[in-house]
């Protein structure tokens, strides 16, 4: 296309020779070991379903969105998952805007096979009305910086974004149950996707000397390499996809060796993804509690919800509409505060302080870990972004803060509560 | 009358600004600019040889590529590209490197109102990071007009949708002059009074528009200070990005 504008970056012969000869002695230019990954860090955006992954110098952003569409004819009960990769020209001077080059298509296909064809995301749960309406999940992967090994980074970005994505809840209504009502996130808590396993892609680069191979090549190593292989595995030991498109021929023993290495690497990366997603979910639940004060307060029936984590249960637990099961300690503290605000017409401070004392004594009798988590909450809450509602206080929330003037109640709009 | 803004700001208050430069490794210059929740990442690839067919080869040209967060590129994105290109062309010194193209790539990370001003600010910072010669900096701001006639600065997405009209203004950076006061006026009129770009949406009267302009100008002095502080040279030495 714009050939005269593409000032391609070419490596000098000296650099090529240096990288190759260093690899013969098992040394890599950035000081890593041959089988080492670069530092992987995953950050989440403000919305659900957006993740940014840094793998060394490579930077990829993944965004997940959903839409209601008609299903494919041959699969009327299943939702769809589609992956779009954008090789942004900002990532590399040789990336052109417009039609994706062959490498972009290949990357999209490898990730697609790893995610969709291995059934990592449960598509049957995305069906709303069989044959008529299903959820179509769209993953957009934006390559922001090409530091090498885009496949692995993009894969992690897609998985992280999928793990934190929430789709709106919808229910059937209307006369014959054929109408679909999509509930906005304020009314009903959106639902996460069901992900069965995390397929992790591990890329190997082969060099012209047969015994040399590296894991997670940088873009300089990619310019020198003679062949590449990507193996997508999960922690159960299943191989979801293997991609080796041309390049240098390698013996079978090397391939088997690579798969073994890939299995260990996949386990590490899976743990990393799971931890960061966990941390994000906890923080998100905290934010949700701050925002949805009204639905929490209205539901005072006191029946215990099923808890995911084994936290200490106390008598005063209130049902929280649909929020992800997280540390109950935090929920309980917040619930009590909101309940007392709503239920009392007159701000009776003495009555409230009794409740305060009651819950504090409860807190002290509980184990150390919930208490640690309560402190954790206080530490996290200054760090989390304050909700846009003016009445929210910033920083630490203690029970004393709950004795707020009346204007807080005015801002709450009672909304439909999910009773289940 | 006071309108309660959802996040508790008063009408003249901007959202918290944050800017980081040099965030990408391959690009010659890059900057990430955030105004509240709206965040934009801009990257610049320095002068490349050759210009496109319909560009004037006697001057440098600027090419803008706008990447939305999700979805395909449509007319809205093309409009943003055009506005950004014209704005940046007016602040770059185009005569220094004729017959070259400087590419600016803008990636929307999150859109919560005032997207185009955020992108213009980010591109400006990225151009500085890349070392492209500029005449002066530009600061962009969004002013919206409520039904009651109240002018509010830096609206969020919800506010933008509710308002009667809003305008994106791009003004030159305020002047920090070492020379005495008199010499800062150009052709008898202060350079600070200039307006580089203005894009309006919705209907507003001339008085309201001028009112927005005044408010915007007052706010840009704060933004200029922020920009200036932020663009101070960093202590760590950056390795050459050309290779």
Coordinates of C-alpha atoms in Angstrom, one line a residue, chain A residues 1-399:
Chain A
X1 CA 0.0 0.0 0.0
X2 CA 1.9 3.0 1.3
X3 CA 5.2 1.5 0.5
X4 CA 7.2 4.6 0.4
X5 CA 5.9 5.6 3.9
X6 CA 6.7 2.3 5.5
X7 CA 10.2 2.9 6.9
X8 CA 10.8 -0.7 7.9
X9 CA 13.1 -1.3 10.7
X10 CA 15.9 -3.5 9.6
X11 CA 18.3 -5.2 11.9
X12 CA 22.0 -4.8 11.3
X13 CA 24.1 -7.8 10.5
X14 CA 26.1 -7.2 13.7
X15 CA 23.1 -7.3 15.9
X16 CA 21.9 -10.5 14.2
X17 CA 25.2 -12.2 14.6
X18 CA 25.5 -11.1 18.2
X19 CA 22.1 -12.5 19.2
X20 CA 22.8 -15.8 17.4
X21 CA 26.2 -16.3 18.9
X22 CA 25.0 -15.3 22.4
X23 CA 22.3 -17.9 22.1
X24 CA 24.8 -20.6 21.3
X25 CA 26.1 -20.1 24.8
X26 CA 22.6 -20.0 26.2
X27 CA 22.7 -16.3 26.8
X28 CA 19.9 -13.9 25.8
X29 CA 20.3 -10.3 25.1
X30 CA 18.0 -9.1 27.9
X31 CA 19.7 -11.4 30.4
X32 CA 17.0 -13.9 30.8
X33 CA 17.4 -17.7 30.8
X34 CA 16.4 -19.5 27.7
X35 CA 13.2 -20.8 29.2
X36 CA 12.2 -17.7 31.1
X37 CA 9.2 -15.5 30.6
X38 CA 9.4 -11.8 30.8
X39 CA 7.6 -10.0 33.6
X40 CA 3.8 -10.3 33.1
X41 CA 1.5 -7.7 34.6
X42 CA -2.2 -7.5 34.1
X43 CA -4.2 -4.3 34.8
X44 CA -7.9 -3.8 34.6
X45 CA -9.7 -0.9 33.3
X46 CA -12.6 1.0 34.8
X47 CA -15.3 -1.0 33.1
X48 CA -15.9 -4.7 33.4
X49 CA -14.3 -6.7 30.6
X50 CA -11.3 -4.5 29.8
X51 CA -7.8 -5.6 30.6
X52 CA -4.3 -4.4 29.6
X53 CA -1.4 -6.8 29.7
X54 CA 2.3 -5.9 29.8
X55 CA 4.6 -8.7 28.9
X56 CA 8.0 -7.0 29.2
X57 CA 7.8 -4.3 26.5
X58 CA 4.8 -5.8 24.7
X59 CA 1.5 -4.2 25.5
X60 CA -1.9 -5.5 24.5
X61 CA -5.4 -4.3 25.5
X62 CA -8.4 -6.6 25.5
X63 CA -12.0 -5.4 25.5
X64 CA -15.0 -7.6 25.8
X65 CA -18.5 -6.4 24.8
X66 CA -21.7 -8.3 24.3
X67 CA -24.8 -7.9 22.2
X68 CA -28.0 -9.8 21.6
X69 CA -28.2 -11.4 18.2
X70 CA -29.8 -14.2 16.3
X71 CA -28.0 -17.5 16.7
X72 CA -26.5 -19.5 13.8
X73 CA -28.9 -21.8 12.2
X74 CA -27.0 -24.9 13.0
X75 CA -26.5 -24.0 16.6
X76 CA -29.7 -22.4 17.9
X77 CA -28.9 -23.0 21.5
X78 CA -25.5 -21.5 21.7
X79 CA -24.1 -18.0 21.9
X80 CA -21.2 -16.9 19.8
X81 CA -17.7 -15.7 20.6
X82 CA -15.8 -13.7 18.1
X83 CA -12.3 -12.3 18.3
X84 CA -11.1 -9.2 16.5
X85 CA -7.4 -8.3 16.5
X86 CA -6.3 -4.7 15.8
X87 CA -2.7 -4.3 14.9
X88 CA -2.6 -0.7 15.7
X89 CA 0.0 1.3 13.8
X90 CA 1.2 2.6 17.1
X91 CA 2.7 -0.8 18.0
X92 CA 5.2 -1.0 15.2
X93 CA 6.2 1.3 12.4
X94 CA 5.6 -1.5 9.9
X95 CA 2.0 -2.1 10.9
X96 CA -0.2 -0.4 8.3
X97 CA -3.7 0.8 9.1
X98 CA -6.5 -0.8 7.1
X99 CA -6.6 -4.5 6.1
X100 CA -4.9 -6.8 8.6
X101 CA -1.7 -8.4 7.3
X102 CA -1.1 -12.1 7.4
X103 CA 0.5 -12.1 10.8
X104 CA -2.5 -10.3 12.2
X105 CA -4.9 -12.9 10.7
X106 CA -2.7 -15.7 12.0
X107 CA -2.7 -14.3 15.5
X108 CA -6.4 -14.0 15.5
X109 CA -6.8 -17.5 14.3
X110 CA -4.5 -19.0 17.0
X111 CA -6.3 -17.2 19.8
X112 CA -9.7 -18.1 18.3
X113 CA -8.8 -21.8 18.1
X114 CA -7.4 -21.8 21.7
X115 CA -10.5 -20.1 23.1
X116 CA -13.5 -21.0 21.0
X117 CA -12.8 -24.4 19.7
X118 CA -11.5 -25.7 23.0
X119 CA -14.8 -24.6 24.5
X120 CA -13.2 -22.6 27.2
X121 CA -16.1 -20.2 27.4
X122 CA -19.5 -21.9 27.9
X123 CA -21.6 -20.8 25.0
X124 CA -24.8 -22.7 26.0
X125 CA -25.3 -20.5 29.0
X126 CA -25.4 -17.5 26.6
X127 CA -28.6 -18.6 25.1
X128 CA -31.6 -16.5 26.0
X129 CA -34.3 -17.6 23.7
X130 CA -33.5 -20.8 21.7
X131 CA -33.4 -20.1 18.1
X132 CA -34.2 -16.5 18.4
X133 CA -31.9 -14.5 20.7
X134 CA -28.4 -15.4 22.1
X135 CA -25.6 -13.3 23.4
X136 CA -22.7 -12.6 21.0
X137 CA -19.5 -12.0 22.9
X138 CA -17.0 -9.8 21.0
X139 CA -13.4 -9.6 22.1
X140 CA -11.3 -6.8 20.6
X141 CA -7.6 -7.1 21.1
X142 CA -5.6 -3.9 20.5
X143 CA -1.9 -4.4 20.1
X144 CA -0.4 -1.2 21.5
X145 CA 3.3 -2.0 21.6
X146 CA 5.1 -4.7 19.8
X147 CA 7.9 -5.9 22.0
X148 CA 7.8 -9.4 20.6
X149 CA 5.6 -12.5 21.4
X150 CA 2.3 -10.9 20.6
X151 CA 0.4 -14.2 20.6
X152 CA 1.0 -14.9 24.3
X153 CA 0.3 -11.4 25.5
X154 CA -2.9 -11.1 23.4
X155 CA -4.1 -14.5 24.7
X156 CA -3.6 -13.4 28.3
X157 CA -5.4 -10.1 27.6
X158 CA -8.3 -12.0 26.1
X159 CA -8.5 -14.4 29.0
X160 CA -8.2 -11.6 31.6
X161 CA -10.9 -9.5 29.9
X162 CA -13.2 -12.5 29.6
X163 CA -12.8 -13.4 33.3
X164 CA -13.8 -9.9 34.4
X165 CA -16.5 -9.3 31.9
X166 CA -20.1 -9.1 33.1
X167 CA -23.0 -9.5 30.9
X168 CA -26.4 -7.9 31.7
X169 CA -29.0 -10.2 33.2
X170 CA -32.1 -10.7 31.1
X171 CA -35.4 -12.4 31.8
X172 CA -38.2 -13.6 29.8
X173 CA -41.5 -11.8 30.0
X174 CA -44.4 -10.7 27.9
X175 CA -47.6 -12.6 27.2
X176 CA -46.2 -15.9 26.1
X177 CA -42.8 -15.6 27.6
X178 CA -41.3 -14.6 24.3
X179 CA -40.2 -11.1 25.2
X180 CA -36.8 -10.5 26.5
X181 CA -36.2 -7.9 29.0
X182 CA -32.6 -6.8 29.5
X183 CA -32.0 -5.4 32.9
X184 CA -29.6 -2.5 33.3
X185 CA -26.7 -3.0 35.6
X186 CA -28.2 -0.7 38.2
X187 CA -31.3 -2.8 38.5
X188 CA -29.8 -6.2 38.5
X189 CA -26.2 -7.3 39.0
X190 CA -24.7 -8.4 35.7
X191 CA -23.5 -11.9 35.5
X192 CA -20.0 -13.2 34.8
X193 CA -19.3 -15.6 31.9
X194 CA -18.8 -19.3 32.7
X195 CA -15.2 -20.2 31.8
X196 CA -14.3 -23.8 32.1
X197 CA -10.6 -23.6 31.7
X198 CA -7.9 -21.1 30.8
X199 CA -6.0 -22.0 27.6
X200 CA -2.6 -20.4 27.8
X201 CA -0.5 -19.9 24.7
X202 CA 3.3 -20.4 25.0
X203 CA 5.5 -19.4 22.1
X204 CA 8.9 -20.9 21.2
X205 CA 11.3 -19.5 18.7
X206 CA 13.8 -21.8 16.9
X207 CA 17.1 -20.6 15.5
X208 CA 19.2 -21.9 12.7
X209 CA 21.3 -23.9 15.0
X210 CA 19.1 -26.9 15.8
X211 CA 19.5 -27.1 19.5
X212 CA 18.7 -23.5 20.2
X213 CA 15.3 -22.5 21.2
X214 CA 13.9 -19.8 23.4
X215 CA 10.6 -19.1 25.1
X216 CA 8.9 -15.7 24.8
X217 CA 11.1 -14.1 22.1
X218 CA 11.5 -10.3 22.1
X219 CA 11.1 -8.5 18.8
X220 CA 14.8 -8.6 18.2
X221 CA 14.9 -12.3 18.7
X222 CA 11.9 -12.6 16.4
X223 CA 13.8 -10.8 13.6
X224 CA 16.6 -13.3 13.9
X225 CA 14.7 -16.5 14.5
X226 CA 14.2 -19.2 11.8
X227 CA 11.0 -20.7 13.0
X228 CA 8.3 -20.4 15.6
X229 CA 5.8 -22.6 17.4
X230 CA 2.9 -21.7 19.6
X231 CA 1.4 -24.3 21.9
X232 CA -1.9 -23.5 23.7
X233 CA -2.4 -25.6 26.8
X234 CA -4.4 -25.5 30.0
X235 CA -3.5 -26.6 33.5
X236 CA -5.4 -29.9 33.1
X237 CA -2.7 -30.9 30.7
X238 CA -4.9 -30.6 27.6
X239 CA -3.4 -29.3 24.5
X240 CA -5.9 -26.9 23.0
X241 CA -3.9 -25.9 19.9
X242 CA -0.5 -26.1 18.4
X243 CA 0.6 -23.8 15.6
X244 CA 3.8 -24.2 13.7
X245 CA 3.5 -22.5 10.4
X246 CA 6.5 -23.3 8.3
X247 CA 9.9 -22.1 9.2
X248 CA 12.9 -24.2 10.3
X249 CA 12.2 -28.0 10.6
X250 CA 12.7 -29.3 14.1
X251 CA 13.0 -32.9 15.3
X252 CA 10.1 -34.6 17.2
X253 CA 12.1 -34.8 20.4
X254 CA 12.4 -31.0 20.5
X255 CA 8.6 -30.7 20.0
X256 CA 7.9 -33.0 22.9
X257 CA 10.4 -31.1 25.0
X258 CA 8.7 -27.8 24.1
X259 CA 5.3 -29.2 25.1
X260 CA 6.6 -30.2 28.5
X261 CA 8.1 -26.8 29.1
X262 CA 4.8 -25.2 27.9
X263 CA 2.9 -27.2 30.5
X264 CA 4.9 -25.7 33.4
X265 CA 4.7 -22.2 31.9
X266 CA 1.0 -22.5 31.4
X267 CA 0.5 -23.4 35.1
X268 CA 2.5 -20.3 36.2
X269 CA 0.5 -18.0 33.9
X270 CA -2.8 -19.5 34.9
X271 CA -2.0 -18.8 38.6
X272 CA -1.1 -15.3 37.8
X273 CA -4.2 -14.6 35.9
X274 CA -6.4 -16.2 38.5
X275 CA -4.8 -14.1 41.3
X276 CA -5.2 -10.8 39.5
X277 CA -8.8 -11.6 38.5
X278 CA -9.6 -12.5 42.1
X279 CA -8.1 -9.3 43.4
X280 CA -10.1 -7.3 40.8
X281 CA -13.3 -9.1 41.7
X282 CA -12.9 -8.3 45.4
X283 CA -12.3 -4.7 44.7
X284 CA -15.2 -4.6 42.4
X285 CA -17.5 -6.1 45.0
X286 CA -16.4 -3.3 47.4
X287 CA -17.2 -0.7 44.8
X288 CA -20.6 -2.3 44.2
X289 CA -21.5 -2.2 47.8
X290 CA -20.8 1.5 48.0
X291 CA -22.9 2.2 45.0
X292 CA -25.9 0.0 45.6
X293 CA -26.9 1.1 49.0
X294 CA -30.6 1.1 48.3
X295 CA -31.2 -2.4 47.1
X296 CA -29.1 -3.8 49.9
X297 CA -31.0 -1.9 52.6
X298 CA -34.5 -2.7 51.4
X299 CA -34.0 -6.4 51.6
X300 CA -34.0 -6.9 55.3
X301 CA -35.5 -10.4 55.4
X302 CA -32.3 -11.7 56.9
X303 CA -32.1 -15.1 55.0
X304 CA -28.6 -16.2 54.5
X305 CA -27.3 -16.2 51.0
X306 CA -25.0 -19.0 49.9
X307 CA -21.5 -17.9 50.4
X308 CA -18.6 -18.9 48.2
X309 CA -15.9 -18.2 50.6
X310 CA -15.7 -19.9 53.9
X311 CA -16.0 -16.9 56.1
X312 CA -17.3 -16.8 59.6
X313 CA -21.1 -16.5 59.5
X314 CA -22.8 -14.3 61.9
X315 CA -26.5 -13.9 62.7
X316 CA -26.8 -10.4 61.3
X317 CA -26.1 -11.2 57.6
X318 CA -28.3 -9.5 55.2
X319 CA -29.0 -10.6 51.7
X320 CA -27.2 -8.7 49.1
X321 CA -28.8 -8.7 45.7
X322 CA -26.8 -10.8 43.4
X323 CA -23.4 -9.5 44.1
X324 CA -20.5 -11.9 43.7
X325 CA -19.8 -13.9 46.8
X326 CA -16.9 -12.2 48.5
X327 CA -15.7 -11.5 51.9
X328 CA -18.8 -11.3 54.0
X329 CA -17.3 -9.3 56.7
X330 CA -17.2 -6.2 54.5
X331 CA -20.7 -6.8 53.3
X332 CA -22.0 -7.2 56.8
X333 CA -20.5 -3.9 58.0
X334 CA -21.8 -2.0 55.1
X335 CA -25.3 -3.6 55.2
X336 CA -25.8 -2.8 58.9
X337 CA -24.9 0.8 58.3
X338 CA -27.2 1.2 55.4
X339 CA -30.0 -0.6 57.0
X340 CA -30.0 1.6 60.0
X341 CA -30.1 4.6 57.8
X342 CA -33.1 3.5 55.9
X343 CA -35.1 1.8 58.6
X344 CA -34.9 4.6 61.2
X345 CA -37.0 7.6 60.5
X346 CA -35.4 9.5 63.2
X347 CA -31.6 9.4 63.4
X348 CA -31.5 7.9 66.8
X349 CA -27.8 8.0 67.6
X350 CA -28.1 6.1 70.8
X351 CA -29.9 3.3 69.2
X352 CA -27.4 3.2 66.5
X353 CA -24.4 3.2 68.8
X354 CA -25.8 0.1 70.5
X355 CA -25.8 -1.6 67.1
X356 CA -22.3 -0.3 66.5
X357 CA -21.1 -1.8 69.8
X358 CA -23.0 -5.0 69.1
X359 CA -21.4 -5.5 65.7
X360 CA -18.0 -4.6 67.0
X361 CA -18.1 -7.2 69.7
X362 CA -19.1 -9.7 67.1
X363 CA -16.2 -8.6 65.0
X364 CA -13.8 -9.1 67.8
X365 CA -15.0 -12.6 68.5
X366 CA -14.4 -13.6 64.9
X367 CA -11.2 -15.0 63.6
X368 CA -8.2 -12.9 62.8
X369 CA -8.5 -13.3 59.1
X370 CA -11.9 -11.5 58.7
X371 CA -10.6 -8.7 60.8
X372 CA -7.6 -8.5 58.7
X373 CA -9.9 -8.4 55.7
X374 CA -11.9 -5.6 57.3
X375 CA -8.7 -3.6 57.7
X376 CA -7.8 -4.5 54.2
X377 CA -11.1 -3.1 53.1
X378 CA -10.3 0.2 54.8
X379 CA -7.0 0.2 53.1
X380 CA -8.5 -0.6 49.7
X381 CA -11.3 1.8 49.9
X382 CA -9.1 4.9 49.7
X383 CA -7.5 3.3 46.8
X384 CA -10.6 2.5 44.9
X385 CA -12.1 5.2 42.8
X386 CA -14.9 7.0 44.6
X387 CA -18.3 6.5 43.2
X388 CA -19.7 9.5 41.3
X389 CA -22.5 10.0 43.8
X390 CA -21.8 13.1 45.8
X391 CA -22.9 11.6 49.1
X392 CA -20.2 9.0 49.2
X393 CA -17.5 9.7 51.6
X394 CA -14.0 9.3 50.6
X395 CA -11.3 7.2 52.3
X396 CA -12.0 5.2 55.4
X397 CA -15.4 4.2 56.3
X398 CA -16.1 3.3 59.8
X399 CA -19.4 2.7 61.5

